[in-house]
Amino acid sequence: MKLQQIKGSTYALESDTAAIGLYLFEDRSCLLIDSGPNQKQAAEVLQILGESGWVIWGIFNTHAHADHCGGNQYIQKEQHCQILASEIEATFINHPILTPYSMYSAHPIKLLTGKFLMPAPSQVSRIIGPGVQDINGIEFEILDLTGHSLGQLGIITPDGILFVGDSLIAQNELELNPFLYVSDLGKQFETMEMLRAKSHLSFYLSHGGEIENVPDIIDLNYGVLNDALHILEDILRKPCTREEIMREVIARKSLQVNRNHYFRLWASISAFLSYLCDEGQAIIYTEDNYLKFSLK
Ligand SMILES: [Zn+2]
């Protein structure tokens, strides 16, 4: 992991998992933007910052996925820092069992409670929402980036760097993960249009870092979502159960899925199916005791 200056007081700690953003205040305390996936990386963050004499004032969590808030507990314990998140993401951060619960729809089997899905719990100290917000005496603009998760937020630092969390994924990451994870597809489309209107800013992606060609990356993400939507529309020409839909998507996209991946993929496909049903393009019904989806 290495500390890189992006512009002015805005930095990033980059690693091969999700990157962590950082804004340095004048008193050498800093705001982390997300906290990385686990305690090990969080300890590394504290060591790197400690070498420069920097301390952590707070963590702004874009959302509650484990690779973004897995370092919260350790950092909060070590530096007694604040944690800021949207109301809905705060609920997940405070009660991390809700992530595997929402994928499994009941108390999850142990398989789904590993650190990749379920981070250690931490305590959000301030609920924050969209708009210009005072954070430690400095104004930041907070954006609603709902879509990838139900309450994801972005943050624009005073240097004009927009940290977009997982609302956009870089090209090389898309090649590795050709089925994007979304919780609310309709909101994701709205978020991408809102981001397009901000493309004069410098964007920083949690998976992919700083990008220059913002409209191209937005188009690329659109392409991946529309491709998945068209695949599902094609599959649903014939009534299918959810297992049949999953099997077909995995085959058509040549995905490699273990049991953990299966649940994540199912959650994302469920978002696409909600969108198709709520837009009036598909229906859900029971037949011969099977739950089926079909185009309308
Ligand atoms: Zn995420």
mmCIF file of C-alpha atoms and ligand atoms in Angstrom:
data_model
loop_
_atom_site.group_PDB
_atom_site.id
_atom_site.type_symbol
_atom_site.label_atom_id
_atom_site.label_comp_id
_atom_site.label_asym_id
_atom_site.label_seq_id
_atom_site.Cartn_x
_atom_site.Cartn_y
_atom_site.Cartn_z
ATOM 1 C CA MET A 1 0.000 0.000 0.000
ATOM 2 C CA LYS A 2 1.330 3.425 -0.824
ATOM 3 C CA LEU A 3 0.276 6.990 -0.094
ATOM 4 C CA GLN A 4 -0.145 9.128 -3.211
ATOM 5 C CA GLN A 5 -0.939 12.812 -3.367
ATOM 6 C CA ILE A 6 -3.752 13.416 -5.871
ATOM 7 C CA LYS A 7 -4.106 17.173 -5.581
ATOM 8 C CA GLY A 8 -3.547 19.697 -2.790
ATOM 9 C CA SER A 9 -4.670 18.107 0.469
ATOM 10 C CA THR A 10 -6.321 15.128 -1.223
ATOM 11 C CA TYR A 11 -4.481 11.787 -1.189
ATOM 12 C CA ALA A 12 -5.154 8.092 -1.734
ATOM 13 C CA LEU A 13 -3.776 4.937 -0.182
ATOM 14 C CA GLU A 14 -3.670 2.479 -3.041
ATOM 15 C CA SER A 15 -3.540 -1.302 -2.820
ATOM 16 C CA ASP A 16 -4.701 -4.189 -4.970
ATOM 17 C CA THR A 17 -8.048 -4.264 -3.118
ATOM 18 C CA ALA A 18 -10.262 -1.137 -2.794
ATOM 19 C CA ALA A 19 -8.334 2.142 -2.526
ATOM 20 C CA ILE A 20 -8.762 4.460 0.461
ATOM 21 C CA GLY A 21 -9.120 8.219 -0.054
ATOM 22 C CA LEU A 22 -7.688 10.761 2.366
ATOM 23 C CA TYR A 23 -8.122 14.481 3.014
ATOM 24 C CA LEU A 24 -5.465 16.144 5.168
ATOM 25 C CA PHE A 25 -6.636 18.936 7.464
ATOM 26 C CA GLU A 26 -4.303 21.812 8.425
ATOM 27 C CA ASP A 27 -3.659 20.365 11.903
ATOM 28 C CA ARG A 28 -2.287 17.126 10.317
ATOM 29 C CA SER A 29 -5.379 15.153 11.218
ATOM 30 C CA CYS A 30 -7.155 13.499 8.308
ATOM 31 C CA LEU A 31 -10.429 12.186 7.001
ATOM 32 C CA LEU A 32 -10.236 8.708 5.483
ATOM 33 C CA ILE A 33 -12.655 7.940 2.671
ATOM 34 C CA ASP A 34 -13.410 4.290 3.451
ATOM 35 C CA SER A 35 -11.136 2.106 5.562
ATOM 36 C CA GLY A 36 -10.100 -0.868 3.429
ATOM 37 C CA PRO A 37 -11.037 -4.521 3.750
ATOM 38 C CA ASN A 38 -9.597 -5.681 7.066
ATOM 39 C CA GLN A 39 -7.598 -5.103 10.230
ATOM 40 C CA LYS A 40 -4.292 -6.025 8.552
ATOM 41 C CA GLN A 41 -4.588 -3.251 5.972
ATOM 42 C CA ALA A 42 -5.955 -0.849 8.590
ATOM 43 C CA ALA A 43 -2.819 -1.421 10.691
ATOM 44 C CA GLU A 44 -0.743 -0.676 7.597
ATOM 45 C CA VAL A 45 -2.687 2.568 7.064
ATOM 46 C CA LEU A 46 -1.996 3.661 10.643
ATOM 47 C CA GLN A 47 1.692 2.828 10.250
ATOM 48 C CA ILE A 48 2.036 4.792 6.980
ATOM 49 C CA LEU A 49 0.189 7.824 8.361
ATOM 50 C CA GLY A 50 2.062 7.603 11.670
ATOM 51 C CA GLU A 51 5.379 7.946 9.792
ATOM 52 C CA SER A 52 4.204 11.387 8.613
ATOM 53 C CA GLY A 53 2.814 12.301 12.034
ATOM 54 C CA TRP A 54 -0.763 12.228 10.733
ATOM 55 C CA VAL A 55 -3.681 11.064 12.873
ATOM 56 C CA ILE A 56 -7.153 10.040 11.790
ATOM 57 C CA TRP A 57 -9.922 12.480 12.691
ATOM 58 C CA GLY A 58 -12.628 10.410 11.049
ATOM 59 C CA ILE A 59 -13.704 7.881 8.425
ATOM 60 C CA PHE A 60 -16.269 8.784 5.759
ATOM 61 C CA ASN A 61 -17.733 5.474 4.566
ATOM 62 C CA THR A 62 -19.102 5.539 1.019
ATOM 63 C CA HIS A 63 -21.008 2.338 1.783
ATOM 64 C CA ALA A 64 -21.094 -0.721 4.032
ATOM 65 C CA HIS A 65 -19.521 -3.385 1.794
ATOM 66 C CA ALA A 66 -16.752 -5.190 3.644
ATOM 67 C CA ASP A 67 -13.943 -4.007 1.353
ATOM 68 C CA HIS A 68 -14.881 -0.400 2.236
ATOM 69 C CA CYS A 69 -15.493 -0.574 5.987
ATOM 70 C CA GLY A 70 -13.516 -3.655 7.068
ATOM 71 C CA GLY A 71 -10.852 -1.463 8.682
ATOM 72 C CA ASN A 72 -13.342 0.677 10.647
ATOM 73 C CA GLN A 73 -13.324 -1.299 13.886
ATOM 74 C CA TYR A 74 -9.530 -1.422 14.234
ATOM 75 C CA ILE A 75 -9.008 2.261 13.331
ATOM 76 C CA GLN A 76 -11.852 3.422 15.586
ATOM 77 C CA LYS A 77 -10.413 1.393 18.478
ATOM 78 C CA GLU A 78 -6.853 2.639 17.933
ATOM 79 C CA GLN A 79 -7.575 6.332 17.223
ATOM 80 C CA HIS A 80 -11.065 6.909 18.703
ATOM 81 C CA CYS A 81 -12.072 8.520 15.434
ATOM 82 C CA GLN A 82 -15.496 9.525 14.182
ATOM 83 C CA ILE A 83 -17.291 7.445 11.538
ATOM 84 C CA LEU A 84 -19.647 9.153 9.063
ATOM 85 C CA ALA A 85 -22.105 7.343 6.795
ATOM 86 C CA SER A 86 -25.589 7.656 5.314
ATOM 87 C CA GLU A 87 -28.452 6.499 7.508
ATOM 88 C CA ILE A 88 -29.042 3.231 5.676
ATOM 89 C CA GLU A 89 -25.356 2.329 5.270
ATOM 90 C CA ALA A 90 -24.807 3.197 8.962
ATOM 91 C CA THR A 91 -27.354 0.545 9.896
ATOM 92 C CA PHE A 92 -25.360 -2.051 7.944
ATOM 93 C CA ILE A 93 -22.006 -0.817 9.361
ATOM 94 C CA ASN A 94 -23.331 -0.959 12.936
ATOM 95 C CA HIS A 95 -24.957 -4.373 12.327
ATOM 96 C CA PRO A 96 -22.816 -6.095 9.665
ATOM 97 C CA ILE A 97 -24.841 -9.322 9.792
ATOM 98 C CA LEU A 98 -27.417 -7.407 7.701
ATOM 99 C CA THR A 99 -25.262 -7.821 4.574
ATOM 100 C CA PRO A 100 -25.231 -11.647 4.521
ATOM 101 C CA TYR A 101 -28.782 -11.578 5.956
ATOM 102 C CA SER A 102 -29.975 -9.552 2.977
ATOM 103 C CA MET A 103 -28.327 -11.972 0.555
ATOM 104 C CA TYR A 104 -29.604 -15.111 2.256
ATOM 105 C CA SER A 105 -32.933 -13.670 3.549
ATOM 106 C CA ALA A 106 -32.599 -15.228 7.015
ATOM 107 C CA HIS A 107 -29.907 -15.653 9.640
ATOM 108 C CA PRO A 108 -27.084 -16.540 7.241
ATOM 109 C CA ILE A 109 -25.273 -19.826 7.071
ATOM 110 C CA LYS A 110 -21.705 -19.605 8.428
ATOM 111 C CA LEU A 111 -20.319 -19.741 4.897
ATOM 112 C CA LEU A 112 -21.637 -16.209 4.298
ATOM 113 C CA THR A 113 -20.272 -14.678 7.498
ATOM 114 C CA GLY A 114 -16.596 -14.504 6.494
ATOM 115 C CA LYS A 115 -14.754 -11.189 6.378
ATOM 116 C CA PHE A 116 -15.327 -10.772 2.624
ATOM 117 C CA LEU A 117 -19.056 -10.300 3.220
ATOM 118 C CA MET A 118 -19.311 -9.428 6.896
ATOM 119 C CA PRO A 119 -16.873 -6.847 8.297
ATOM 120 C CA ALA A 120 -16.184 -6.399 12.019
ATOM 121 C CA PRO A 121 -18.797 -4.062 13.551
ATOM 122 C CA SER A 122 -17.986 -0.429 14.273
ATOM 123 C CA GLN A 123 -20.067 2.504 15.516
ATOM 124 C CA VAL A 124 -21.134 5.240 13.122
ATOM 125 C CA SER A 125 -20.998 8.494 15.091
ATOM 126 C CA ARG A 126 -22.617 10.859 12.573
ATOM 127 C CA ILE A 127 -25.325 10.280 9.994
ATOM 128 C CA ILE A 128 -24.561 12.382 6.950
ATOM 129 C CA GLY A 129 -26.605 13.141 3.854
ATOM 130 C CA PRO A 130 -26.239 14.787 0.451
ATOM 131 C CA GLY A 131 -25.391 18.498 0.129
ATOM 132 C CA VAL A 132 -22.612 20.737 1.386
ATOM 133 C CA GLN A 133 -21.547 19.465 4.797
ATOM 134 C CA ASP A 134 -19.130 20.790 7.392
ATOM 135 C CA ILE A 135 -16.653 18.089 8.310
ATOM 136 C CA ASN A 136 -14.099 19.140 10.937
ATOM 137 C CA GLY A 137 -14.543 22.802 9.962
ATOM 138 C CA ILE A 138 -14.121 22.254 6.186
ATOM 139 C CA GLU A 139 -16.928 22.164 3.595
ATOM 140 C CA PHE A 140 -17.261 19.011 1.518
ATOM 141 C CA GLU A 141 -20.005 18.285 -1.012
ATOM 142 C CA ILE A 142 -21.723 14.958 -0.456
ATOM 143 C CA LEU A 143 -23.536 13.179 -3.314
ATOM 144 C CA ASP A 144 -26.270 10.553 -3.190
ATOM 145 C CA LEU A 145 -24.900 7.617 -5.243
ATOM 146 C CA THR A 146 -27.636 5.079 -4.551
ATOM 147 C CA GLY A 147 -27.639 2.142 -6.945
ATOM 148 C CA HIS A 148 -24.613 -0.042 -6.186
ATOM 149 C CA SER A 149 -25.900 -0.110 -2.608
ATOM 150 C CA LEU A 150 -29.060 1.358 -1.074
ATOM 151 C CA GLY A 151 -27.429 4.411 0.519
ATOM 152 C CA GLN A 152 -24.047 4.867 -1.107
ATOM 153 C CA LEU A 153 -22.558 8.372 -0.875
ATOM 154 C CA GLY A 154 -19.800 10.127 -2.800
ATOM 155 C CA ILE A 155 -17.686 13.006 -1.517
ATOM 156 C CA ILE A 156 -16.057 15.954 -3.275
ATOM 157 C CA THR A 157 -13.032 17.328 -1.458
ATOM 158 C CA PRO A 158 -12.216 21.080 -1.495
ATOM 159 C CA ASP A 159 -9.566 20.185 -4.139
ATOM 160 C CA GLY A 160 -12.356 19.143 -6.529
ATOM 161 C CA ILE A 161 -11.662 15.396 -6.342
ATOM 162 C CA LEU A 162 -14.847 13.302 -6.410
ATOM 163 C CA PHE A 163 -14.592 9.923 -4.685
ATOM 164 C CA VAL A 164 -17.350 7.838 -6.264
ATOM 165 C CA GLY A 165 -17.080 4.634 -4.213
ATOM 166 C CA ASP A 166 -18.260 1.707 -6.324
ATOM 167 C CA SER A 167 -20.760 3.656 -8.463
ATOM 168 C CA LEU A 168 -18.387 3.353 -11.425
ATOM 169 C CA ILE A 169 -15.877 0.602 -12.112
ATOM 170 C CA ALA A 170 -12.718 1.026 -14.219
ATOM 171 C CA GLN A 171 -12.246 -0.785 -17.530
ATOM 172 C CA ASN A 172 -9.681 -3.333 -16.310
ATOM 173 C CA GLU A 173 -11.905 -4.217 -13.329
ATOM 174 C CA LEU A 174 -14.910 -4.640 -15.638
ATOM 175 C CA GLU A 175 -12.934 -7.165 -17.663
ATOM 176 C CA LEU A 176 -12.350 -9.180 -14.472
ATOM 177 C CA ASN A 177 -15.964 -8.789 -13.205
ATOM 178 C CA PRO A 178 -18.239 -8.675 -16.242
ATOM 179 C CA PHE A 179 -21.468 -8.670 -14.173
ATOM 180 C CA LEU A 180 -21.704 -5.451 -12.142
ATOM 181 C CA TYR A 181 -23.085 -5.624 -8.624
ATOM 182 C CA VAL A 182 -26.129 -3.383 -8.151
ATOM 183 C CA SER A 183 -28.831 -3.190 -5.477
ATOM 184 C CA ASP A 184 -31.169 -0.809 -7.305
ATOM 185 C CA LEU A 185 -30.775 -0.670 -11.083
ATOM 186 C CA GLY A 186 -33.154 2.257 -11.695
ATOM 187 C CA LYS A 187 -31.292 4.384 -9.123
ATOM 188 C CA GLN A 188 -27.961 3.274 -10.581
ATOM 189 C CA PHE A 189 -28.987 4.656 -13.983
ATOM 190 C CA GLU A 190 -30.027 7.957 -12.304
ATOM 191 C CA THR A 191 -26.720 8.088 -10.404
ATOM 192 C CA MET A 192 -24.739 7.567 -13.610
ATOM 193 C CA GLU A 193 -26.605 10.436 -15.314
ATOM 194 C CA MET A 194 -25.943 12.689 -12.317
ATOM 195 C CA LEU A 195 -22.242 11.723 -12.447
ATOM 196 C CA ARG A 196 -22.142 12.496 -16.167
ATOM 197 C CA ALA A 197 -23.169 16.065 -15.285
ATOM 198 C CA LYS A 198 -20.169 16.230 -12.915
ATOM 199 C CA SER A 199 -17.617 14.940 -15.418
ATOM 200 C CA HIS A 200 -15.670 18.222 -15.313
ATOM 201 C CA LEU A 201 -14.414 17.099 -11.878
ATOM 202 C CA SER A 202 -11.580 14.621 -11.274
ATOM 203 C CA PHE A 203 -13.088 11.241 -10.404
ATOM 204 C CA TYR A 204 -11.467 8.716 -8.096
ATOM 205 C CA LEU A 205 -12.801 5.142 -8.247
ATOM 206 C CA SER A 206 -12.413 2.739 -5.315
ATOM 207 C CA HIS A 207 -11.628 0.043 -7.875
ATOM 208 C CA GLY A 208 -9.503 1.685 -10.539
ATOM 209 C CA GLY A 209 -8.210 4.900 -8.947
ATOM 210 C CA GLU A 210 -8.089 8.269 -10.694
ATOM 211 C CA ILE A 211 -9.636 8.375 -14.163
ATOM 212 C CA GLU A 212 -9.416 11.043 -16.846
ATOM 213 C CA ASN A 213 -11.963 9.914 -19.435
ATOM 214 C CA VAL A 214 -15.049 10.124 -17.200
ATOM 215 C CA PRO A 215 -17.737 10.075 -19.965
ATOM 216 C CA ASP A 216 -16.049 7.016 -21.560
ATOM 217 C CA ILE A 217 -16.032 5.139 -18.233
ATOM 218 C CA ILE A 218 -19.698 6.036 -17.665
ATOM 219 C CA ASP A 219 -20.528 4.719 -21.164
ATOM 220 C CA LEU A 220 -18.567 1.555 -20.465
ATOM 221 C CA ASN A 221 -20.479 0.962 -17.208
ATOM 222 C CA TYR A 222 -23.756 1.638 -19.028
ATOM 223 C CA GLY A 223 -22.725 -0.906 -21.639
ATOM 224 C CA VAL A 224 -22.122 -3.595 -19.017
ATOM 225 C CA LEU A 225 -25.469 -2.926 -17.296
ATOM 226 C CA ASN A 226 -27.408 -2.841 -20.581
ATOM 227 C CA ASP A 227 -25.702 -6.014 -21.769
ATOM 228 C CA ALA A 228 -26.802 -7.789 -18.558
ATOM 229 C CA LEU A 229 -30.312 -6.371 -18.945
ATOM 230 C CA HIS A 230 -30.542 -7.656 -22.533
ATOM 231 C CA ILE A 231 -29.272 -11.092 -21.526
ATOM 232 C CA LEU A 232 -31.979 -11.297 -18.855
ATOM 233 C CA GLU A 233 -34.661 -10.114 -21.295
ATOM 234 C CA ASP A 234 -33.548 -12.820 -23.707
ATOM 235 C CA ILE A 235 -33.541 -15.517 -20.999
ATOM 236 C CA LEU A 236 -37.037 -14.461 -19.871
ATOM 237 C CA ARG A 237 -38.550 -15.006 -23.322
ATOM 238 C CA LYS A 238 -39.174 -18.429 -21.786
ATOM 239 C CA PRO A 239 -40.555 -18.589 -18.196
ATOM 240 C CA CYS A 240 -37.712 -19.447 -15.802
ATOM 241 C CA THR A 241 -37.147 -20.182 -12.138
ATOM 242 C CA ARG A 242 -34.438 -18.183 -10.395
ATOM 243 C CA GLU A 243 -32.069 -21.156 -10.470
ATOM 244 C CA GLU A 244 -32.589 -21.485 -14.228
ATOM 245 C CA ILE A 245 -31.912 -17.755 -14.673
ATOM 246 C CA MET A 246 -28.718 -18.042 -12.618
ATOM 247 C CA ARG A 247 -27.510 -21.089 -14.533
ATOM 248 C CA GLU A 248 -28.121 -19.366 -17.849
ATOM 249 C CA VAL A 249 -26.411 -16.077 -16.862
ATOM 250 C CA ILE A 250 -23.376 -17.941 -15.511
ATOM 251 C CA ALA A 251 -23.100 -19.956 -18.749
ATOM 252 C CA ARG A 252 -23.625 -17.016 -21.134
ATOM 253 C CA LYS A 253 -21.122 -14.776 -19.301
ATOM 254 C CA SER A 254 -18.657 -17.678 -18.725
ATOM 255 C CA LEU A 255 -18.480 -16.773 -15.030
ATOM 256 C CA GLN A 256 -16.575 -18.804 -12.434
ATOM 257 C CA VAL A 257 -18.723 -18.868 -9.299
ATOM 258 C CA ASN A 258 -18.203 -20.435 -5.901
ATOM 259 C CA ARG A 259 -21.020 -20.518 -3.320
ATOM 260 C CA ASN A 260 -20.210 -17.003 -2.039
ATOM 261 C CA HIS A 261 -20.182 -15.599 -5.569
ATOM 262 C CA TYR A 262 -23.488 -17.355 -6.247
ATOM 263 C CA PHE A 263 -25.280 -15.417 -3.509
ATOM 264 C CA ARG A 264 -23.739 -12.087 -4.596
ATOM 265 C CA LEU A 265 -24.671 -12.742 -8.200
ATOM 266 C CA TRP A 266 -28.177 -13.722 -7.174
ATOM 267 C CA ALA A 267 -28.537 -10.446 -5.219
ATOM 268 C CA SER A 268 -27.495 -8.441 -8.265
ATOM 269 C CA ILE A 269 -29.697 -10.420 -10.663
ATOM 270 C CA SER A 270 -32.572 -9.831 -8.245
ATOM 271 C CA ALA A 271 -32.019 -6.071 -8.697
ATOM 272 C CA PHE A 272 -32.288 -6.498 -12.483
ATOM 273 C CA LEU A 273 -35.447 -8.605 -12.093
ATOM 274 C CA SER A 274 -37.005 -5.985 -9.765
ATOM 275 C CA TYR A 275 -36.268 -3.351 -12.399
ATOM 276 C CA LEU A 276 -37.820 -5.411 -15.219
ATOM 277 C CA CYS A 277 -40.918 -6.229 -13.149
ATOM 278 C CA ASP A 278 -41.373 -2.669 -11.811
ATOM 279 C CA GLU A 279 -40.903 -1.202 -15.305
ATOM 280 C CA GLY A 280 -43.713 -3.474 -16.511
ATOM 281 C CA GLN A 281 -41.451 -5.536 -18.788
ATOM 282 C CA ALA A 282 -41.500 -8.786 -16.771
ATOM 283 C CA ILE A 283 -43.784 -10.606 -14.363
ATOM 284 C CA ILE A 284 -43.273 -12.883 -11.376
ATOM 285 C CA TYR A 285 -45.755 -15.657 -10.604
ATOM 286 C CA THR A 286 -46.073 -19.170 -9.201
ATOM 287 C CA GLU A 287 -46.789 -22.225 -11.350
ATOM 288 C CA ASP A 288 -46.758 -25.874 -10.260
ATOM 289 C CA ASN A 289 -45.208 -24.663 -6.985
ATOM 290 C CA TYR A 290 -42.301 -23.038 -8.823
ATOM 291 C CA LEU A 291 -41.600 -19.303 -8.578
ATOM 292 C CA LYS A 292 -41.148 -18.085 -12.135
ATOM 293 C CA PHE A 293 -40.149 -14.932 -13.988
ATOM 294 C CA SER A 294 -41.107 -14.202 -17.558
ATOM 295 C CA LEU A 295 -41.278 -11.309 -19.996
ATOM 296 C CA LYS A 296 -44.731 -9.742 -19.969
HETATM 297 ZN ZN ZN B 1 -19.335 -2.098 -2.999
#
